[in-house]
Amino acid sequence: MLRGQMMQRPLLISDIITYAAEVYGTKEIVTSTVDGQRHRYTYRDALARISKLAHALIALGIKPGDRVATLAWNTYRHFEIYYAVSGIGAVCHTINPRLPVQQIDFIIKHAEDALLLFDEDLAGLIGTLDLAGPHAPRLVCLAGEERLPQAGLGPRAIAYEALLAGHPDGFAWPQFDENTASGLCYTSGTTGAPKGALYSHRSSVFHAMTTIVGRPSEFASDGRILPIVPMFHVNAWSLPYSAPLAGQSLIMPGPKLDGDSLFRLMDEEGVVSTWGVPTVLQGLLNTMARMKRKPNGLAEVVVGGSAASGQLIERFEDDFGVVVRHAWGMTEMSPVGSSGFLGREADHLDRSSRTKLQLSQGKRLFGVEMNIIDDDGAALPKDGAHAGELVVRGNSVIAGYFRNADASAAAFDAAGWFRTGDRARITDDGRLTIVDRVKDLIKSGGEWISSADLEEAAMRFPGVVACAAIAVPDDKWGERPALVVRMEPGVALDVEALRALMARTLAKWQLPDRIIIREALPMTATGKISKKDLRTEIVGGA
Amino acid sequence: MLRGQMMQRPLLISDIITYAAEVYGTKEIVTSTVDGQRHRYTYRDALARISKLAHALIALGIKPGDRVATLAWNTYRHFEIYYAVSGIGAVCHTINPRLPVQQIDFIIKHAEDALLLFDEDLAGLIGTLDLAGPHAPRLVCLAGEERLPQAGLGPRAIAYEALLAGHPDGFAWPQFDENTASGLCYTSGTTGAPKGALYSHRSSVFHAMTTIVGRPSEFASDGRILPIVPMFHVNAWSLPYSAPLAGQSLIMPGPKLDGDSLFRLMDEEGVVSTWGVPTVLQGLLNTMARMKRKPNGLAEVVVGGSAASGQLIERFEDDFGVVVRHAWGMTEMSPVGSSGFLGREADHLDRSSRTKLQLSQGKRLFGVEMNIIDDDGAALPKDGAHAGELVVRGNSVIAGYFRNADASAAAFDAAGWFRTGDRARITDDGRLTIVDRVKDLIKSGGEWISSADLEEAAMRFPGVVACAAIAVPDDKWGERPALVVRMEPGVALDVEALRALMARTLAKWQLPDRIIIREALPMTATGKISKKDLRTEIVGGA
C-alpha cells in the first residue's frame, strides 16, 4: 500500500461550535426556559459562554475522561454543557429524568459521574436520589444563584451562573485523539440493567456529517429546527451537532412538550422543521386540528423513536401540507441509521402507495451498513421478501457497552456486526422495513405475526388514540395476539367494526383474539408504550 | 483520556459508489461522448462496469499503490476509472491533456505510471509522448475495439471495452487503511516543475462530505449537476464523489466545452446546477445572451478556479435568474476551501452590495482552517482590514508533495500550515477575500496594488472580454501596473474612458501606466490567463 500525503487532523466536537460561531455567528439558539421565559442568543454568544464553562469545569477539577452528568431539558444551557464537557476531553453523560429513580441511581454509580448538572424543576428528583458517599457527584443547578433557595436547594448545589461568572470568554480548545470518548448515554433497558453507549469525537462528528450528507434537503434552507426529541435521549438525534454544523438555528422547547406549548413556540419563532417521537407529535397534531392551521412556517416533521402510523403521516401531509419523514435508529447507533426517502419517482404516486413507502424506515445513511441474518447468523437476501434480524456496522455504531462485558459479548454476531434486535426486510434498492422488534413478534401456529402491522391497522380506526399488540400464551397455537386500545375520551369502541377494518389489510388468523380497552397505557421513559409492562399486567409474570 | 467504544470503519472511496448504486440506484450518468453520441446509464449500471474494470485491472497486474494515469475528458468511462482504480487500492492519476507535452512526459515518468488510459481523440497527443523504455506505461484507449484503427492506434493500445469484456459484474471491494493513497494530481506549475498532490481515501471521502455539509442547498434538490470543470483538474472539485454521495445525477459534457455545446446539453438534460471556471462560463453566457434565454431548468452556477468578475455574476443573476456561487480552492486542498455564502441577511441588499459580497471567496468549509500571516510568519488579525498570506490546515490539505522533498519543505509555515501563495483578508465572521496571488501583486512606491482589483474594474468596461494586470519594473517606483486587454472583435478601445471608469473605484496611483491591447491572451492549461507568459512577452525574461 502507498500512503497518501495528506494532513491528519482529528475530528473534534469543539471544531463544530468554533466553526458555527465564526461562519454562522448570527444564527440563533432560542429557548423556552424552565422558568417560563424566552431566552435567545447567537452561536457566537454560545461559544463565549461555552468557553467560560470550560474554564469553570477545569477549575472544579474535571479532568479528561471524567464523566459529567446532566438531568436536563432542551435548553441553551444544556447545549453549552454538551460542548464544554466534550471540548475539554471529558464525557458528557446525559440521563433521562423520566427513568425510575433506582435506574438513575444505578446509572450515576455505574458511570461514576464526577459532576451532575440538573434543571431547577428537577430539584425534587435530585432529593430522592442516593447521592451520599465520598464518590457522589458534585451538584450544579442550571439557574442563577437567586433561584437556588426557591428550588429548595441549600449549600449542596452550585448555581450554574455563579459557576461561569468571572471566567474568560475565550478558550484554547485542546487537540487530542479523535477516538477519545465524548458522550455517554444509557439505553432505557426494557430488560436488564441500563447499558451505556460511549460515543467518541470521531463517531459524533462523522455521524452529524452523515445526517446532513444523507438528507441535504433537511438542512438546505436558512432554517430553524425545533428538536422535540430530548437532548437526554441519544443526543437529540444529533441536532445539537448537526444544526450548528449546517448553519440552522435551534429552537429549544424546554420542559413543556404538550401540543399547545409546542404550537405556540413554533408559531412565534417560525420553526421550519421539527423532530420528535410519534406520541408527542400526535399531541401537536391535535392542537393543529383544534386551531385549524399549522404553526406559521412549519414545512417538515421528522418522526422516529418508534414507528409512525399512516394516520399520523396522512394528517400532517394532507390536512396541513407538512411533509413527514420517517427515520429509524438506536441509542447504539448515535442514533440515526436510516431516513425516510421519497425520490422524484414518488411524485405521481397515489396516497396509499405513498403512505406505504413512508411507513418504511427509508434508506440507510452513508457510513451505516445493514444486513439481515437468519437464526443461524447466515446472511439473507435483500429482496424485499426475506425477513431476518437486522445487523449493522459503521463508524457511528458501538463496539461494546461501557463497563459491561456480558452485554457486550451478546450484542454482536459472529462477523462483528451489531445485532439490533429488530426483525426487518430490505429491498434490493436499499429500502428498510422494520417488521417488528424481535421480542415483540407473535408466533402463532409456527407463523410470525407482526405486532407493528396490527397496530398500524388499528390506528386507522376512528377514535383510537393509541394501541399495542402483544403475545398471549395459547395452548393450541403457542401464542395468539391480543390488542390493547386507548380510545378518545367519551368514545365507545365498536369491537366488531374495528376487527372488520383490520381484516381489510390482515389475514384472518392474524387478527387479535382479544381486544382490551384501557384508559391509560404504560409508557417507557423515552415515550414509547411499554409492552413489557402491558404483558406483565395482562399475561402476568415478568 | 478515555477511549470511546465505537466501531472503527475506514473511510473508503468504494463505499461511495456501492452506496449510490444501492440507495440512488436509478440516478443517471449522462455523457456527451467523444464520438458525438449521448450515452446514459444509472449508478447501478456504473457499479457493474466498475466491478468489471476492477477485475480487469488486477488481471493486467495492477497492484495496490500502482499509479494508473488518465488523459481523458468528463465521461462515464473516466468515472468508472476513478472508482475501480482507487477501489482496488491503486492510485488514480489524472493528467491534464492541455499541458505542454514535455510536462506530460515529466509527470508520467515522475509518477512511474503503470498504465495510461486515454480518450480516442487524444491518440495524436499519445503519439507525441515519450513512451519508450521498459518502464513506460501500458496503453488503454477509452473506446470499443472497432475504433482503434480509426484512431491510428495499432497493437500498442488495448481497447477499454475489450478489457472489460468477460469479467464479472460484481466485485468484493477490499478493506484497507483509510490513509491509503487514492489519487494523484500534479499542479500545472506556473513556476518550476509540476508538483504532485497525493490524496488519500480518508481525505477524499471527508472532502466530498464537507462540500455537501458546507452547502447542503447545492445538493438538496433531486438534482442534475453538470461538471464543466474537468475530471483531470483536481477531481472536478470532488463532484464525481459528492454527486453520487448526495444522490445527484451527473451530466458529463465530454470534450466539447464551447457555449453552444454546453447550452444544448444542459437544455436537453434539464441540468439544474453547473460548475466551472469563469472563462468557460463566459462562453455559456454569450450563448445564453444570443438565445435570449437560459437552458431549461438551470438554477445555479458554481464558479471557481480563478476569481469571477462582477459582470459575470450580475449577468447570470439579473439577466437570467441563475444564482451564482463563488468558490475558492487549490489542487493542494482537494480542492475546495471556501464557498460563496449569502445568508438571509443578503436578501434586502442592493445589487452593488450583493455583488461585493459575492466577489469575496465566501466562507471556509467545515474541516478547513484558515489564518493569514505576515512576512515574518506571525498571525494577523481577522478584522477584514489586515491582509497577509493565507495559510490553511485540514484533512483535505496536503502534508507534502509526492516525491519532492524540496517543494515539500518550502510549502509550509513554521506551525505546519500550508502556504497558499494567496494574499487575503478575513473578516471576524469568516468571510475570505483573496486580494491577489502573492506573486501577482504589484509593489509600487512601497504600497501594494492588487492586480485582481484592476482587472475587476476593467472588466466592467463595455467591450472588454478579458484582461490581466501585471507588474512592470520602474526605476522610480520599483514596479508599476500595466493592463493588457482583449476587446470584442471589431470594438475599439477608448483608453481614457477606460481609465476614467477605473478611477471610480481605484486611487489614481493604482491606475495602470500602460494599457496594452492584444487580440489573444496566453492561457494556462487550466483555463486561466497566463500572467507568467504575459510578463515574459511584455517585460522580457522569465
mmCIF file of C-alpha atoms in Angstrom, chain A residues 57-299:
data_model
loop_
_atom_site.group_PDB
_atom_site.id
_atom_site.type_symbol
_atom_site.label_atom_id
_atom_site.label_comp_id
_atom_site.label_asym_id
_atom_site.label_seq_id
_atom_site.Cartn_x
_atom_site.Cartn_y
_atom_site.Cartn_z
ATOM 1 C CA LEU A 57 -15.102 22.804 34.760
ATOM 2 C CA ILE A 58 -11.323 22.721 34.871
ATOM 3 C CA ALA A 59 -11.369 24.938 37.953
ATOM 4 C CA LEU A 60 -13.753 22.409 39.569
ATOM 5 C CA GLY A 61 -11.157 19.709 38.936
ATOM 6 C CA ILE A 62 -12.835 17.960 35.995
ATOM 7 C CA LYS A 63 -10.184 16.031 34.072
ATOM 8 C CA PRO A 64 -10.112 14.408 30.616
ATOM 9 C CA GLY A 65 -12.113 11.185 30.717
ATOM 10 C CA ASP A 66 -14.261 12.252 33.716
ATOM 11 C CA ARG A 67 -17.985 11.725 33.291
ATOM 12 C CA VAL A 68 -20.132 14.821 33.748
ATOM 13 C CA ALA A 69 -23.839 14.012 34.032
ATOM 14 C CA THR A 70 -26.901 16.044 33.105
ATOM 15 C CA LEU A 71 -30.556 15.725 34.103
ATOM 16 C CA ALA A 72 -31.894 18.478 31.900
ATOM 17 C CA TRP A 73 -34.339 19.551 29.208
ATOM 18 C CA ASN A 74 -33.607 21.032 25.799
ATOM 19 C CA THR A 75 -32.214 24.459 26.637
ATOM 20 C CA TYR A 76 -29.274 26.676 25.716
ATOM 21 C CA ARG A 77 -27.537 25.736 28.962
ATOM 22 C CA HIS A 78 -27.728 22.041 28.116
ATOM 23 C CA PHE A 79 -26.253 22.936 24.696
ATOM 24 C CA GLU A 80 -23.390 24.738 26.438
ATOM 25 C CA ILE A 81 -22.697 21.683 28.602
ATOM 26 C CA TYR A 82 -22.537 19.389 25.551
ATOM 27 C CA TYR A 83 -19.730 21.425 24.009
ATOM 28 C CA ALA A 84 -17.754 22.495 27.083
ATOM 29 C CA VAL A 85 -17.626 18.997 28.609
ATOM 30 C CA SER A 86 -16.651 17.177 25.401
ATOM 31 C CA GLY A 87 -14.422 20.063 24.346
ATOM 32 C CA ILE A 88 -12.076 19.663 27.346
ATOM 33 C CA GLY A 89 -11.867 15.884 26.767
ATOM 34 C CA ALA A 90 -14.404 14.906 29.434
ATOM 35 C CA VAL A 91 -17.531 12.830 28.753
ATOM 36 C CA CYS A 92 -20.988 14.391 28.551
ATOM 37 C CA HIS A 93 -23.288 11.859 30.189
ATOM 38 C CA THR A 94 -26.957 12.649 29.554
ATOM 39 C CA ILE A 95 -29.502 10.966 31.852
ATOM 40 C CA ASN A 96 -33.217 10.640 31.163
ATOM 41 C CA PRO A 97 -35.079 12.209 34.122
ATOM 42 C CA ARG A 98 -38.138 10.088 33.346
ATOM 43 C CA LEU A 99 -36.349 6.861 34.243
ATOM 44 C CA PRO A 100 -37.270 5.171 37.521
ATOM 45 C CA VAL A 101 -35.248 6.596 40.416
ATOM 46 C CA GLN A 102 -33.465 3.304 41.093
ATOM 47 C CA GLN A 103 -32.288 3.210 37.454
ATOM 48 C CA ILE A 104 -30.957 6.764 37.691
ATOM 49 C CA ASP A 105 -29.134 5.784 40.889
ATOM 50 C CA PHE A 106 -27.701 2.736 39.141
ATOM 51 C CA ILE A 107 -26.560 4.774 36.142
ATOM 52 C CA ILE A 108 -24.850 7.507 38.185
ATOM 53 C CA LYS A 109 -22.981 4.923 40.243
ATOM 54 C CA HIS A 110 -22.090 2.790 37.233
ATOM 55 C CA ALA A 111 -20.733 5.773 35.317
ATOM 56 C CA GLU A 112 -19.025 7.210 38.420
ATOM 57 C CA ASP A 113 -20.125 10.682 37.436
ATOM 58 C CA ALA A 114 -17.921 13.408 38.897
ATOM 59 C CA LEU A 115 -20.472 16.164 38.449
ATOM 60 C CA LEU A 116 -24.239 16.292 37.966
ATOM 61 C CA LEU A 117 -25.901 19.327 36.371
ATOM 62 C CA PHE A 118 -29.694 19.491 36.586
ATOM 63 C CA ASP A 119 -32.568 21.781 35.746
ATOM 64 C CA GLU A 120 -34.178 23.571 38.696
ATOM 65 C CA ASP A 121 -37.577 21.931 38.254
ATOM 66 C CA LEU A 122 -35.866 18.576 38.815
ATOM 67 C CA ALA A 123 -34.638 19.563 42.287
ATOM 68 C CA GLY A 124 -37.310 17.281 43.760
ATOM 69 C CA LEU A 125 -35.968 14.333 41.802
ATOM 70 C CA ILE A 126 -32.436 15.162 42.952
ATOM 71 C CA GLY A 127 -33.704 14.994 46.535
ATOM 72 C CA THR A 128 -34.864 11.390 46.046
ATOM 73 C CA LEU A 129 -31.557 10.155 44.574
ATOM 74 C CA ASP A 130 -28.942 8.296 46.580
ATOM 75 C CA LEU A 131 -26.174 10.897 46.400
ATOM 76 C CA ALA A 132 -24.392 10.115 49.664
ATOM 77 C CA GLY A 133 -20.861 8.779 49.968
ATOM 78 C CA PRO A 134 -17.441 10.094 49.040
ATOM 79 C CA HIS A 135 -17.836 9.270 45.323
ATOM 80 C CA ALA A 136 -21.172 11.009 44.824
ATOM 81 C CA PRO A 137 -21.095 13.666 42.101
ATOM 82 C CA ARG A 138 -20.997 17.359 42.951
ATOM 83 C CA LEU A 139 -24.233 19.132 42.081
ATOM 84 C CA VAL A 140 -24.819 22.122 39.821
ATOM 85 C CA CYS A 141 -28.279 23.632 39.366
ATOM 86 C CA LEU A 142 -28.854 25.139 35.910
ATOM 87 C CA ALA A 143 -30.008 28.516 37.160
ATOM 88 C CA GLY A 144 -28.867 31.793 38.624
ATOM 89 C CA GLU A 145 -27.889 31.867 42.292
ATOM 90 C CA GLU A 146 -31.102 33.661 43.250
ATOM 91 C CA ARG A 147 -33.183 30.636 42.195
ATOM 92 C CA LEU A 148 -31.483 28.120 44.488
ATOM 93 C CA PRO A 149 -33.479 28.828 47.682
ATOM 94 C CA GLN A 150 -36.738 28.671 45.697
ATOM 95 C CA ALA A 151 -35.755 25.254 44.385
ATOM 96 C CA GLY A 152 -35.243 24.108 47.989
ATOM 97 C CA LEU A 153 -31.525 23.706 47.356
ATOM 98 C CA GLY A 154 -29.218 24.830 50.071
ATOM 99 C CA PRO A 155 -25.439 24.747 50.005
ATOM 100 C CA ARG A 156 -25.482 21.269 48.407
ATOM 101 C CA ALA A 157 -25.648 22.697 44.875
ATOM 102 C CA ILE A 158 -23.663 25.325 42.996
ATOM 103 C CA ALA A 159 -25.628 27.724 40.777
ATOM 104 C CA TYR A 160 -24.608 27.361 37.117
ATOM 105 C CA GLU A 161 -24.486 31.102 36.526
ATOM 106 C CA ALA A 162 -22.278 31.591 39.578
ATOM 107 C CA LEU A 163 -20.004 28.856 38.251
ATOM 108 C CA LEU A 164 -19.500 30.697 34.947
ATOM 109 C CA ALA A 165 -19.100 34.165 36.419
ATOM 110 C CA GLY A 166 -15.669 35.725 36.174
ATOM 111 C CA HIS A 167 -14.185 33.212 33.732
ATOM 112 C CA PRO A 168 -12.768 34.398 30.377
ATOM 113 C CA ASP A 169 -14.985 34.104 27.298
ATOM 114 C CA GLY A 170 -12.232 32.613 25.147
ATOM 115 C CA PHE A 171 -10.705 29.150 25.454
ATOM 116 C CA ALA A 172 -7.902 27.351 23.603
ATOM 117 C CA TRP A 173 -9.589 24.032 22.796
ATOM 118 C CA PRO A 174 -7.180 21.144 23.275
ATOM 119 C CA GLN A 175 -6.331 18.864 20.345
ATOM 120 C CA PHE A 176 -6.408 15.144 21.092
ATOM 121 C CA ASP A 177 -7.065 11.739 19.518
ATOM 122 C CA GLU A 178 -10.376 11.718 17.654
ATOM 123 C CA ASN A 179 -11.218 8.361 19.253
ATOM 124 C CA THR A 180 -11.410 9.964 22.693
ATOM 125 C CA ALA A 181 -14.764 9.401 24.422
ATOM 126 C CA SER A 182 -17.079 12.395 24.119
ATOM 127 C CA GLY A 183 -20.504 11.280 25.324
ATOM 128 C CA LEU A 184 -22.301 8.568 27.241
ATOM 129 C CA CYS A 185 -25.951 7.540 27.015
ATOM 130 C CA TYR A 186 -27.588 4.541 28.690
ATOM 131 C CA THR A 187 -30.352 2.673 26.884
ATOM 132 C CA SER A 188 -33.535 2.682 28.885
ATOM 133 C CA GLY A 189 -33.266 -1.093 29.056
ATOM 134 C CA THR A 190 -36.646 -2.795 28.687
ATOM 135 C CA THR A 191 -34.843 -5.870 30.011
ATOM 136 C CA GLY A 192 -31.958 -5.991 32.450
ATOM 137 C CA ALA A 193 -29.947 -3.065 33.783
ATOM 138 C CA PRO A 194 -29.360 0.022 31.611
ATOM 139 C CA LYS A 195 -26.389 -0.314 29.247
ATOM 140 C CA GLY A 196 -24.114 2.583 28.280
ATOM 141 C CA ALA A 197 -23.120 3.615 24.761
ATOM 142 C CA LEU A 198 -19.809 5.519 24.917
ATOM 143 C CA TYR A 199 -19.532 7.786 21.871
ATOM 144 C CA SER A 200 -16.245 9.197 20.568
ATOM 145 C CA HIS A 201 -15.417 12.525 18.945
ATOM 146 C CA ARG A 202 -14.850 10.731 15.645
ATOM 147 C CA SER A 203 -18.182 8.911 15.792
ATOM 148 C CA SER A 204 -20.101 12.021 16.843
ATOM 149 C CA VAL A 205 -18.650 14.341 14.192
ATOM 150 C CA PHE A 206 -18.906 11.683 11.497
ATOM 151 C CA HIS A 207 -22.496 10.906 12.477
ATOM 152 C CA ALA A 208 -23.501 14.583 12.428
ATOM 153 C CA MET A 209 -21.963 14.900 8.961
ATOM 154 C CA THR A 210 -23.742 11.780 7.691
ATOM 155 C CA THR A 211 -27.152 13.041 8.800
ATOM 156 C CA ILE A 212 -26.578 16.122 6.622
ATOM 157 C CA VAL A 213 -24.948 14.239 3.724
ATOM 158 C CA GLY A 214 -27.753 11.675 3.776
ATOM 159 C CA ARG A 215 -30.566 14.224 3.554
ATOM 160 C CA PRO A 216 -29.200 17.615 2.430
ATOM 161 C CA SER A 217 -32.722 18.940 1.876
ATOM 162 C CA GLU A 218 -33.467 18.764 5.613
ATOM 163 C CA PHE A 219 -30.618 21.222 6.203
ATOM 164 C CA ALA A 220 -30.829 23.225 2.994
ATOM 165 C CA SER A 221 -32.883 26.230 3.896
ATOM 166 C CA ASP A 222 -31.681 29.071 6.017
ATOM 167 C CA GLY A 223 -33.814 27.206 8.519
ATOM 168 C CA ARG A 224 -34.982 26.950 12.091
ATOM 169 C CA ILE A 225 -35.216 23.480 13.634
ATOM 170 C CA LEU A 226 -37.041 22.549 16.853
ATOM 171 C CA PRO A 227 -35.817 19.312 18.431
ATOM 172 C CA ILE A 228 -38.720 17.899 20.443
ATOM 173 C CA VAL A 229 -36.632 14.768 20.871
ATOM 174 C CA PRO A 230 -34.826 15.391 24.146
ATOM 175 C CA MET A 231 -31.124 16.091 24.499
ATOM 176 C CA PHE A 232 -31.110 13.395 27.205
ATOM 177 C CA HIS A 233 -32.175 10.864 24.561
ATOM 178 C CA VAL A 234 -29.266 9.935 22.238
ATOM 179 C CA ASN A 235 -28.108 13.499 21.708
ATOM 180 C CA ALA A 236 -31.485 14.604 20.337
ATOM 181 C CA TRP A 237 -30.718 12.633 17.179
ATOM 182 C CA SER A 238 -27.521 14.688 16.729
ATOM 183 C CA LEU A 239 -29.313 18.008 16.187
ATOM 184 C CA PRO A 240 -27.161 19.857 18.756
ATOM 185 C CA TYR A 241 -24.238 18.927 16.481
ATOM 186 C CA SER A 242 -25.788 18.847 13.000
ATOM 187 C CA ALA A 243 -27.823 22.065 13.252
ATOM 188 C CA PRO A 244 -24.867 24.373 14.028
ATOM 189 C CA LEU A 245 -22.699 22.444 11.544
ATOM 190 C CA ALA A 246 -25.210 23.237 8.790
ATOM 191 C CA GLY A 247 -25.987 26.774 9.947
ATOM 192 C CA GLN A 248 -29.515 26.079 11.168
ATOM 193 C CA SER A 249 -30.963 27.965 14.134
ATOM 194 C CA LEU A 250 -32.127 25.806 17.057
ATOM 195 C CA ILE A 251 -35.415 26.436 18.837
ATOM 196 C CA MET A 252 -35.342 24.695 22.231
ATOM 197 C CA PRO A 253 -38.673 23.818 23.862
ATOM 198 C CA GLY A 254 -37.509 23.400 27.466
ATOM 199 C CA PRO A 255 -39.641 21.035 29.573
ATOM 200 C CA LYS A 256 -43.069 21.759 28.048
ATOM 201 C CA LEU A 257 -43.769 19.298 25.242
ATOM 202 C CA ASP A 258 -47.591 19.402 25.174
ATOM 203 C CA GLY A 259 -49.193 20.244 21.839
ATOM 204 C CA ASP A 260 -50.312 23.739 22.823
ATOM 205 C CA SER A 261 -46.907 24.814 24.152
ATOM 206 C CA LEU A 262 -45.113 23.427 21.094
ATOM 207 C CA PHE A 263 -47.597 25.056 18.705
ATOM 208 C CA ARG A 264 -47.181 28.472 20.277
ATOM 209 C CA LEU A 265 -43.371 28.306 20.331
ATOM 210 C CA MET A 266 -43.211 27.133 16.704
ATOM 211 C CA ASP A 267 -45.714 29.711 15.598
ATOM 212 C CA GLU A 268 -43.925 32.621 17.248
ATOM 213 C CA GLU A 269 -40.434 31.526 16.202
ATOM 214 C CA GLY A 270 -41.127 30.488 12.610
ATOM 215 C CA VAL A 271 -39.925 26.916 13.059
ATOM 216 C CA VAL A 272 -39.445 25.214 9.655
ATOM 217 C CA SER A 273 -38.726 21.658 10.793
ATOM 218 C CA THR A 274 -39.411 19.724 13.986
ATOM 219 C CA TRP A 275 -38.126 16.306 15.033
ATOM 220 C CA GLY A 276 -39.791 14.002 17.574
ATOM 221 C CA VAL A 277 -41.439 10.711 18.557
ATOM 222 C CA PRO A 278 -44.968 9.849 17.335
ATOM 223 C CA THR A 279 -46.728 10.280 20.697
ATOM 224 C CA VAL A 280 -45.586 13.880 21.167
ATOM 225 C CA LEU A 281 -46.225 14.744 17.506
ATOM 226 C CA GLN A 282 -49.749 13.354 17.938
ATOM 227 C CA GLY A 283 -50.259 15.982 20.637
ATOM 228 C CA LEU A 284 -49.067 18.710 18.285
ATOM 229 C CA LEU A 285 -51.380 17.384 15.586
ATOM 230 C CA ASN A 286 -54.346 17.541 17.966
ATOM 231 C CA THR A 287 -53.624 21.209 18.688
ATOM 232 C CA MET A 288 -53.271 21.900 14.958
ATOM 233 C CA ALA A 289 -56.649 20.223 14.360
ATOM 234 C CA ARG A 290 -58.235 22.379 17.039
ATOM 235 C CA MET A 291 -56.601 25.568 15.700
ATOM 236 C CA LYS A 292 -57.461 24.518 12.140
ATOM 237 C CA ARG A 293 -53.990 25.556 10.948
ATOM 238 C CA LYS A 294 -50.312 24.688 11.186
ATOM 239 C CA PRO A 295 -47.749 26.773 13.064
ATOM 240 C CA ASN A 296 -46.507 29.600 10.851
ATOM 241 C CA GLY A 297 -43.677 28.362 8.600
ATOM 242 C CA LEU A 298 -43.730 24.683 9.559
ATOM 243 C CA ALA A 299 -42.803 22.666 6.464
#
